[in-house]
Short mmCIF file of C-alpha atoms and ligand atoms in Angstrom, two decimals:
data_model
loop_
_atom_site.label_atom_id
_atom_site.label_comp_id
_atom_site.label_asym_id
_atom_site.label_seq_id
_atom_site.Cartn_x
_atom_site.Cartn_y
_atom_site.Cartn_z
CA UNK A 14 74.88 -60.76 -3.17
CA UNK A 15 72.04 -59.05 -5.08
CA UNK A 16 70.34 -61.29 -7.80
CA UNK A 17 69.46 -58.18 -10.00
CA UNK A 18 72.22 -56.42 -11.83
CA UNK A 19 73.40 -53.26 -9.65
CA UNK A 20 75.77 -52.36 -12.57
CA UNK A 21 72.67 -51.08 -14.60
CA UNK A 22 73.33 -47.28 -15.14
CA UNK A 23 72.47 -45.09 -12.32
CA UNK A 24 71.35 -48.12 -9.87
CA UNK A 25 73.92 -47.31 -7.12
CA UNK A 26 75.36 -44.04 -6.07
CA UNK A 27 78.04 -42.86 -8.45
CA UNK A 28 81.69 -42.73 -7.23
CA UNK A 29 84.05 -40.82 -8.55
CA UNK A 30 86.03 -37.21 -8.60
CA UNK A 31 85.02 -33.85 -9.92
CA UNK A 32 87.22 -31.37 -10.71
CA UNK A 33 85.37 -28.16 -9.35
CA UNK A 34 86.03 -28.11 -5.29
CA UNK A 35 89.74 -27.78 -5.53
CA UNK A 36 90.59 -26.61 -9.07
CA UNK A 37 87.41 -24.43 -10.23
CA UNK A 38 88.36 -22.79 -13.43
CA UNK A 39 91.97 -24.09 -13.45
CA UNK A 40 91.52 -27.07 -15.41
CA UNK A 41 93.07 -28.89 -18.25
CA UNK A 42 93.90 -31.99 -19.81
CA UNK A 43 97.03 -33.02 -18.16
CA UNK A 44 95.29 -32.71 -14.73
CA UNK A 45 92.77 -34.95 -15.86
CA UNK A 46 95.17 -37.53 -16.88
CA UNK A 47 96.99 -37.29 -14.07
CA UNK A 48 93.68 -38.20 -11.83
CA UNK A 49 93.06 -41.11 -14.25
CA UNK A 50 96.62 -42.47 -13.66
CA UNK A 51 96.14 -41.98 -10.06
CA UNK A 52 92.81 -43.73 -9.71
CA UNK A 53 94.58 -47.04 -11.12
CA UNK A 54 97.90 -46.58 -9.29
CA UNK A 55 96.82 -45.43 -5.77
CA UNK A 56 93.87 -48.00 -5.68
CA UNK A 57 90.92 -45.79 -6.14
CA UNK A 58 89.65 -47.65 -9.30
CA UNK A 59 89.88 -51.03 -7.25
CA UNK A 60 87.87 -49.45 -4.56
CA UNK A 61 85.10 -48.77 -6.85
CA UNK A 62 85.40 -45.09 -7.93
CA UNK A 63 85.08 -44.82 -11.54
CA UNK A 64 83.91 -41.37 -12.94
CA UNK A 65 86.23 -38.66 -13.69
CA UNK A 66 84.19 -35.77 -14.08
CA UNK A 67 85.32 -32.04 -15.58
CA UNK A 68 83.25 -29.47 -14.02
CA UNK A 69 82.58 -25.79 -15.46
CA UNK A 70 84.94 -23.85 -17.38
CA UNK A 71 86.03 -26.64 -19.86
CA UNK A 72 84.47 -24.65 -23.11
CA UNK A 73 85.15 -21.18 -24.76
CA UNK A 74 82.38 -18.57 -24.11
CA UNK A 75 81.04 -18.93 -27.38
CA UNK A 76 79.48 -21.84 -29.31
CA UNK A 77 80.97 -22.19 -32.90
CA UNK A 78 79.37 -20.98 -36.23
CA UNK A 79 77.40 -24.36 -36.58
CA UNK A 80 75.94 -23.82 -32.67
CA UNK A 81 78.53 -26.66 -31.09
CA UNK A 82 80.05 -26.06 -27.65
CA UNK A 83 83.99 -25.68 -27.99
CA UNK A 84 86.56 -27.15 -25.85
CA UNK A 85 89.11 -24.39 -24.58
CA UNK A 86 92.01 -25.09 -26.62
CA UNK A 87 94.39 -23.77 -24.16
CA UNK A 88 93.11 -26.22 -21.51
CA UNK A 89 92.18 -29.09 -23.98
CA UNK A 90 94.52 -28.87 -27.13
CA UNK A 91 93.58 -32.34 -28.43
CA UNK A 92 89.68 -31.83 -27.89
CA UNK A 93 87.50 -33.82 -25.42
CA UNK A 94 87.38 -37.17 -27.24
CA UNK A 95 90.88 -37.65 -26.73
CA UNK A 96 90.46 -36.86 -23.04
CA UNK A 97 87.50 -39.65 -22.99
CA UNK A 98 90.00 -42.28 -24.87
CA UNK A 99 92.52 -41.61 -22.27
CA UNK A 100 90.15 -42.20 -19.66
CA UNK A 101 88.38 -45.22 -20.85
CA UNK A 102 91.78 -46.76 -21.84
CA UNK A 103 92.30 -46.97 -17.97
CA UNK A 104 88.87 -48.73 -17.79
CA UNK A 105 87.21 -45.39 -16.09
CA UNK A 106 84.41 -43.19 -17.05
CA UNK A 107 84.41 -39.78 -18.23
CA UNK A 108 82.16 -37.15 -17.05
CA UNK A 109 81.32 -33.68 -18.16
CA UNK A 110 79.33 -30.41 -17.33
CA UNK A 111 76.54 -28.65 -18.62
CA UNK A 112 73.82 -26.28 -17.58
CA UNK A 113 70.02 -26.11 -17.73
CA UNK A 114 70.18 -22.37 -18.31
CA UNK A 115 71.34 -20.06 -21.17
CA UNK A 116 75.05 -19.90 -19.34
CA UNK A 117 76.82 -22.12 -16.72
CA UNK A 118 77.46 -20.44 -13.44
CA UNK A 119 80.83 -19.38 -14.57
CA UNK A 120 79.37 -17.79 -17.83
CA UNK A 121 80.06 -20.25 -20.58
CA UNK A 122 77.52 -21.45 -22.87
CA UNK A 123 74.87 -23.65 -21.35
CA UNK A 124 72.52 -26.07 -22.99
CA UNK A 125 69.33 -24.25 -22.67
CA UNK A 126 67.58 -24.90 -26.44
CA UNK A 127 70.49 -26.89 -27.40
CA UNK A 128 69.86 -30.02 -25.37
CA UNK A 129 69.37 -32.47 -28.19
CA UNK A 130 72.29 -31.26 -30.18
CA UNK A 131 74.47 -31.08 -26.97
CA UNK A 132 73.46 -34.66 -25.84
CA UNK A 133 74.58 -35.81 -29.32
CA UNK A 134 77.98 -33.98 -29.15
CA UNK A 135 78.27 -35.81 -25.50
CA UNK A 136 77.85 -38.90 -27.12
CA UNK A 137 80.29 -38.60 -29.93
CA UNK A 138 83.13 -37.27 -27.42
CA UNK A 139 82.21 -40.55 -25.30
CA UNK A 140 80.91 -38.94 -22.29
CA UNK A 141 79.52 -41.26 -19.76
CA UNK A 142 78.06 -38.77 -17.23
CA UNK A 143 76.60 -35.40 -17.24
CA UNK A 144 76.47 -33.12 -14.27
CA UNK A 145 73.70 -30.41 -15.38
CA UNK A 146 73.47 -27.30 -13.41
CA UNK A 147 70.66 -24.59 -12.73
CA UNK A 148 72.27 -21.08 -13.52
CA UNK A 149 70.69 -18.56 -15.75
CA UNK A 150 67.55 -20.59 -16.07
CA UNK A 151 65.11 -17.79 -18.00
CA UNK A 152 62.66 -17.14 -15.15
CA UNK A 153 59.74 -18.12 -17.39
CA UNK A 154 60.53 -21.73 -18.04
CA UNK A 155 60.00 -24.41 -15.71
CA UNK A 156 63.32 -26.13 -14.24
CA UNK A 157 61.38 -29.45 -13.92
CA UNK A 158 60.66 -29.30 -17.88
CA UNK A 159 64.32 -28.47 -18.71
CA UNK A 160 65.64 -31.36 -16.43
CA UNK A 161 62.79 -33.70 -18.32
CA UNK A 162 64.10 -32.27 -21.75
CA UNK A 163 67.71 -33.05 -20.93
CA UNK A 164 66.93 -36.38 -19.56
CA UNK A 165 65.03 -37.51 -22.77
CA UNK A 166 67.90 -35.92 -25.02
CA UNK A 167 70.41 -38.11 -23.09
CA UNK A 168 68.29 -41.28 -22.91
CA UNK A 169 68.09 -41.15 -26.75
CA UNK A 170 71.72 -39.80 -27.63
CA UNK A 171 72.83 -43.55 -28.49
CA UNK A 172 74.99 -43.78 -25.44
CA UNK A 173 74.69 -44.65 -21.66
CA UNK A 174 75.22 -41.51 -19.72
CA UNK A 175 74.49 -40.99 -16.33
CA UNK A 176 72.34 -37.85 -15.54
CA UNK A 177 73.48 -35.82 -12.69
CA UNK A 178 71.00 -33.37 -11.87
CA UNK A 179 72.26 -30.14 -10.01
CA UNK A 180 69.65 -27.86 -9.16
CA UNK A 181 70.41 -27.17 -5.39
CA UNK A 182 67.30 -28.35 -4.02
CA UNK A 183 65.47 -25.68 -5.30
CA UNK A 184 61.71 -25.68 -6.40
CA UNK A 185 60.91 -29.08 -4.30
CA UNK A 186 62.84 -30.86 -6.71
CA UNK A 187 62.47 -34.15 -4.77
CA UNK A 188 59.07 -34.11 -5.83
CA UNK A 189 59.74 -34.26 -9.53
CA UNK A 190 63.14 -35.33 -10.16
CA UNK A 191 62.89 -39.01 -10.15
CA UNK A 192 60.10 -38.98 -12.58
CA UNK A 193 62.29 -37.00 -15.12
CA UNK A 194 64.69 -39.72 -15.39
CA UNK A 195 67.57 -38.46 -13.63
CA UNK A 196 70.03 -40.57 -11.74
CA UNK A 197 70.77 -38.46 -9.06
CA UNK A 198 69.78 -34.91 -7.95
CA UNK A 199 71.75 -32.41 -5.72
CA UNK A 200 69.50 -31.43 -3.06
CA UNK A 201 71.80 -28.87 -1.24
CA UNK A 202 73.53 -25.66 -1.99
CA UNK A 203 77.04 -25.67 -2.70
CA UNK A 204 79.38 -27.40 0.17
CA UNK A 205 82.45 -25.28 1.68
CA UNK A 206 85.63 -27.02 3.13
CA UNK A 207 84.45 -26.37 6.49
CA UNK A 208 83.15 -28.11 9.59
CA UNK A 209 80.26 -25.77 9.59
CA UNK A 210 78.81 -26.32 6.03
CA UNK A 211 79.30 -30.49 6.32
CA UNK A 212 76.91 -30.36 9.45
CA UNK A 213 74.40 -27.84 7.85
CA UNK A 214 74.25 -30.15 4.70
CA UNK A 215 73.82 -33.23 6.69
CA UNK A 216 71.17 -32.01 8.91
CA UNK A 217 69.34 -30.21 6.15
CA UNK A 218 68.99 -34.00 4.30
CA UNK A 219 67.60 -35.86 7.61
CA UNK A 220 64.04 -35.19 6.31
CA UNK A 221 64.72 -36.05 2.83
CA UNK A 222 65.47 -39.84 3.38
CA UNK A 223 62.24 -40.92 1.83
CA UNK A 224 63.35 -39.27 -1.52
CA UNK A 225 66.68 -41.31 -2.21
CA UNK A 226 66.87 -44.70 -3.72
CA UNK A 227 68.03 -46.87 -6.50
CA UNK A 228 68.02 -44.75 -9.91
CA UNK A 229 67.40 -41.49 -8.39
CA UNK A 230 70.04 -40.70 -5.33
CA UNK A 231 70.05 -37.61 -3.19
CA UNK A 232 73.31 -35.87 -4.06
CA UNK A 233 74.54 -34.10 -0.82
CA UNK A 234 77.22 -32.49 -3.21
CA UNK A 235 80.94 -33.40 -3.64
CA UNK A 236 83.52 -34.27 -0.83
CA UNK A 237 85.68 -31.99 0.78
CA UNK A 238 87.47 -34.70 2.26
CA UNK A 239 91.42 -34.13 2.33
CA UNK A 240 91.19 -30.70 0.86
CA UNK A 241 92.46 -29.08 3.81
CA UNK A 242 91.73 -25.51 2.55
CA UNK A 243 93.34 -26.44 -0.86
CA UNK A 244 90.90 -24.96 -2.88
CA UNK A 245 91.65 -21.95 -5.28
CA UNK A 246 88.26 -20.43 -4.62
CA UNK A 247 87.86 -18.50 -1.60
CA UNK A 248 84.32 -19.32 -1.33
CA UNK A 249 84.57 -22.98 -1.21
CA UNK A 250 87.57 -22.80 1.43
CA UNK A 251 91.01 -21.51 0.53
CA UNK A 252 90.12 -18.87 3.48
CA UNK A 253 88.39 -21.52 5.56
CA UNK A 254 91.20 -23.19 6.64
CA UNK A 255 89.75 -26.77 6.00
CA UNK A 256 88.66 -29.48 8.42
CA UNK A 257 90.38 -31.63 10.67
CA UNK A 258 90.86 -35.25 9.75
CA UNK A 259 88.46 -36.15 12.23
CA UNK A 260 85.78 -33.88 10.68
CA UNK A 261 86.68 -35.34 7.31
CA UNK A 262 86.13 -38.83 8.63
CA UNK A 263 82.88 -37.79 9.88
CA UNK A 264 81.83 -36.18 6.61
CA UNK A 265 82.82 -39.30 4.58
CA UNK A 266 80.57 -41.66 7.12
CA UNK A 267 77.61 -39.39 6.79
CA UNK A 268 77.71 -39.33 2.97
CA UNK A 269 78.48 -42.86 2.83
CA UNK A 270 75.40 -43.88 5.32
CA UNK A 271 73.05 -41.25 4.04
CA UNK A 272 73.57 -42.96 0.23
CA UNK A 273 74.98 -39.85 -1.43
CA UNK A 274 77.07 -40.19 -4.58
CA UNK A 275 80.66 -39.73 -3.62
CA UNK A 276 82.59 -37.41 -5.80
CA UNK A 277 86.13 -36.94 -4.38
CA UNK A 278 86.85 -33.25 -4.53
CA UNK A 279 90.65 -33.18 -3.14
CA UNK A 280 93.58 -33.03 -5.03
CA UNK A 281 94.31 -36.66 -5.05
CA UNK A 282 98.04 -36.21 -6.31
CA UNK A 283 98.67 -34.50 -2.68
CA UNK A 284 96.41 -36.82 -0.66
CA UNK A 285 97.94 -37.90 2.65
CA UNK A 286 97.70 -41.71 3.79
CA UNK A 287 94.86 -40.55 6.09
CA UNK A 288 92.82 -39.01 3.06
CA UNK A 289 93.58 -42.39 0.96
CA UNK A 290 92.75 -44.73 3.44
CA UNK A 291 89.57 -42.98 4.44
CA UNK A 292 88.23 -42.45 0.79
CA UNK A 293 89.14 -46.22 0.10
CA UNK A 294 87.58 -47.52 3.48
CA UNK A 295 85.79 -50.56 1.79
CA UNK A 296 83.58 -51.10 4.97
CA UNK A 297 82.00 -47.60 4.38
CA UNK A 298 81.80 -47.76 0.52
CA UNK A 299 80.00 -51.18 1.05
CA UNK A 300 77.39 -49.35 2.95
CA UNK A 301 77.15 -46.51 0.29
CA UNK A 302 76.96 -49.05 -2.41
CA UNK A 303 74.39 -51.53 -0.82
CA UNK A 304 72.32 -53.07 -3.75
CA UNK A 305 68.82 -51.73 -1.99
CA UNK A 306 70.09 -48.02 -1.69
CA UNK A 307 67.90 -47.55 1.19
CA UNK A 308 67.90 -44.12 3.10
CA UNK A 309 69.08 -43.72 6.53
CA UNK A 310 66.78 -42.95 9.18
CA UNK A 311 67.77 -40.93 12.45
CA UNK A 312 67.42 -41.86 16.29
CA UNK A 313 67.74 -39.18 19.16
CA UNK A 314 70.01 -40.95 21.45
CA UNK A 315 70.43 -41.09 25.28
CA UNK A 316 71.05 -39.12 27.03
CA UNK A 317 68.62 -36.94 25.60
CA UNK A 318 69.24 -33.60 26.85
CA UNK A 319 71.10 -32.55 23.58
CA UNK A 320 68.97 -31.28 20.83
CA UNK A 321 68.56 -33.82 18.18
CA UNK A 322 70.90 -32.29 15.79
CA UNK A 323 73.96 -32.34 18.16
CA UNK A 324 74.28 -36.22 18.75
CA UNK A 325 72.15 -38.83 16.87
CA UNK A 326 72.54 -42.08 15.55
CA UNK A 327 71.76 -43.13 11.66
CA UNK A 328 70.38 -46.47 10.75
CA UNK A 329 70.44 -47.79 6.92
CA UNK A 330 68.86 -51.31 6.46
CA UNK A 331 71.18 -53.38 4.06
CA UNK A 332 70.15 -55.89 1.60
CA UNK A 333 71.68 -58.87 3.47
CA UNK A 334 69.64 -58.16 6.52
CA UNK A 335 72.48 -56.49 8.46
CA UNK A 336 72.12 -52.74 9.55
CA UNK A 337 74.46 -49.95 9.34
CA UNK A 338 74.81 -47.95 12.45
CA UNK A 339 76.49 -44.40 12.78
CA UNK A 340 76.80 -42.77 16.10
CA UNK A 341 77.49 -39.06 15.32
CA UNK A 342 78.72 -36.38 17.92
CA UNK A 343 78.54 -32.88 16.55
CA UNK A 344 79.01 -31.09 19.73
CA UNK A 345 82.62 -29.72 20.67
CA UNK A 346 82.86 -32.34 23.65
CA UNK A 347 83.10 -36.05 23.90
CA UNK A 348 79.79 -37.66 24.71
CA UNK A 349 78.62 -41.15 25.56
CA UNK A 350 75.99 -42.08 23.06
CA UNK A 351 73.67 -45.10 23.71
CA UNK A 352 71.56 -46.71 21.03
CA UNK A 353 68.80 -48.82 22.60
CA UNK A 354 68.01 -51.80 20.34
CA UNK A 355 64.42 -51.44 20.84
CA UNK A 356 64.53 -48.07 18.83
CA UNK A 357 65.60 -50.06 15.64
CA UNK A 358 63.00 -52.79 15.76
CA UNK A 359 64.94 -55.36 17.88
CA UNK A 360 63.32 -56.11 21.43
CA UNK A 361 64.95 -57.67 24.14
CA UNK A 362 62.47 -60.51 23.87
CA UNK A 363 63.35 -61.62 20.17
CA UNK A 364 66.09 -63.48 21.78
CA UNK A 365 68.64 -61.73 19.13
CA UNK A 366 71.78 -59.90 19.76
CA UNK A 367 73.69 -57.95 17.59
CA UNK A 368 77.36 -58.50 16.50
CA UNK A 369 79.06 -55.58 15.97
CA UNK A 370 82.04 -54.85 13.31
CA UNK A 371 83.70 -51.72 13.56
CA UNK A 372 84.02 -50.10 10.18
CA UNK A 373 86.91 -47.62 11.03
CA UNK A 374 89.06 -50.25 13.10
CA UNK A 375 88.25 -53.28 10.88
CA UNK A 376 87.14 -55.03 14.12
CA UNK A 377 84.77 -57.33 15.74
CA UNK A 378 83.48 -55.63 18.69
CA UNK A 379 81.50 -58.55 19.96
CA UNK A 380 77.97 -59.30 20.58
CA UNK A 381 75.45 -57.00 22.24
CA UNK A 382 72.21 -57.63 23.73
CA UNK A 383 70.19 -54.69 24.61
CA UNK A 384 72.01 -51.50 24.00
CA UNK A 385 75.42 -50.36 22.55
CA UNK A 386 76.98 -47.42 23.91
CA UNK A 387 80.40 -45.58 22.81
CA UNK A 388 82.21 -42.49 24.31
CA UNK A 389 82.59 -40.58 20.94
CA UNK A 390 84.82 -37.54 20.73
CA UNK A 391 84.15 -34.03 19.45
CA UNK A 392 83.31 -33.67 15.73
CA UNK A 393 83.68 -37.77 15.39
CA UNK A 394 81.57 -41.00 15.17
CA UNK A 395 81.55 -44.56 15.00
CA UNK A 396 80.38 -46.94 12.32
CA UNK A 397 79.37 -50.33 12.82
CA UNK A 398 77.90 -53.00 10.63
CA UNK A 399 75.46 -54.98 12.89
CA UNK A 400 74.36 -58.72 12.22
CA UNK A 401 71.66 -60.03 14.01
CA UNK A 402 72.60 -63.40 15.77
CA UNK A 403 71.06 -65.83 18.24
C1 GAL B 710 77.24 -24.65 -9.07
C2 GAL B 710 77.32 -25.99 -8.61
C3 GAL B 710 78.90 -26.40 -8.27
C4 GAL B 710 79.93 -26.17 -9.38
C5 GAL B 710 79.50 -24.68 -10.09
C6 GAL B 710 80.09 -24.46 -11.46
O1 GAL B 710 76.12 -24.15 -9.47
O2 GAL B 710 76.64 -26.33 -7.49
O3 GAL B 710 79.10 -27.79 -7.95
O4 GAL B 710 79.35 -27.09 -10.65
O5 GAL B 710 78.19 -24.23 -10.11
O6 GAL B 710 80.09 -23.09 -11.58
#
């Protein structure tokens, strides 16, 4: 175990649920309460998920006469404090959404030039997490400055609020976001509930591994695991047919090993046993929540006639000396993927072997001395936790 407090705000990637991927504008108090109930009764809370986040479309289109944001009374008739109290009553945390621009992406009021009063308002409502978007940013104002502004406002609002920046990887965000004070930052465009989108987002982050770490995590966007085309937005995926369970498995493994925050995006009221088990896989979650939050590096694998984007290994160094190792097959055929231990810093002459534990089947695979090879079906992956053993 780490001998420092990983419970400090933003130290580890956030785990939770967000309303956007499935529900977009169609959100309300009873949905949020259902999710909070299920977090407790269906094991999500015990697995480590804690934030329940309401995304865009929660407010009226105008501020009130005092310049305050107004929750839409048709969706949240008891206001946001009541929602926060309910979520807190379950031992969970409450997240909300605003935008660095004049309006949110769906055209509701943004926090531009209202940062300090909005942060105070969120604190009064009992908010623990703020996702902060990038639509309708005035062209003449620097985004970097606006994230610094909101970060300062949140850090001084009198409440611990995790700051989740969401500028889609624009404006070289990785160069300046950590110093702004944000705890995570979206470094990709929006995910869609299909395999092409999962591959594209994952590959786009391979060279960003140096820019993720404790207290400022690279956010690859919310999970589409278990959605199966169930969004009410055509763009996110209602028209795309969703993914297979194998593809969702690979998606989850990638987001875990690459250290992204994990915000569930499906309707967990309808989650299949497979979806639930995947989202609650304790071995994968432990890799994602490793106390040191190191990025994962990629190794091209033998046989090397595939492009490196088709089949590869990701390796993440863990705090206790273990390695998380994922073999990923993005091709449409089964492939035998071979990892040579030399490539991860373990020469044969060291005298060490790796004792491998399969994170999906929960089984010991035994000791391996020089290499590890597996036939990986199309779009599938194998994830092991490796321990050095003499
Ligand atoms: C996008 C953002 C999405 C969602 C949406 C709401 O900019 O990337 O995750 O928040 O806005 O309108």
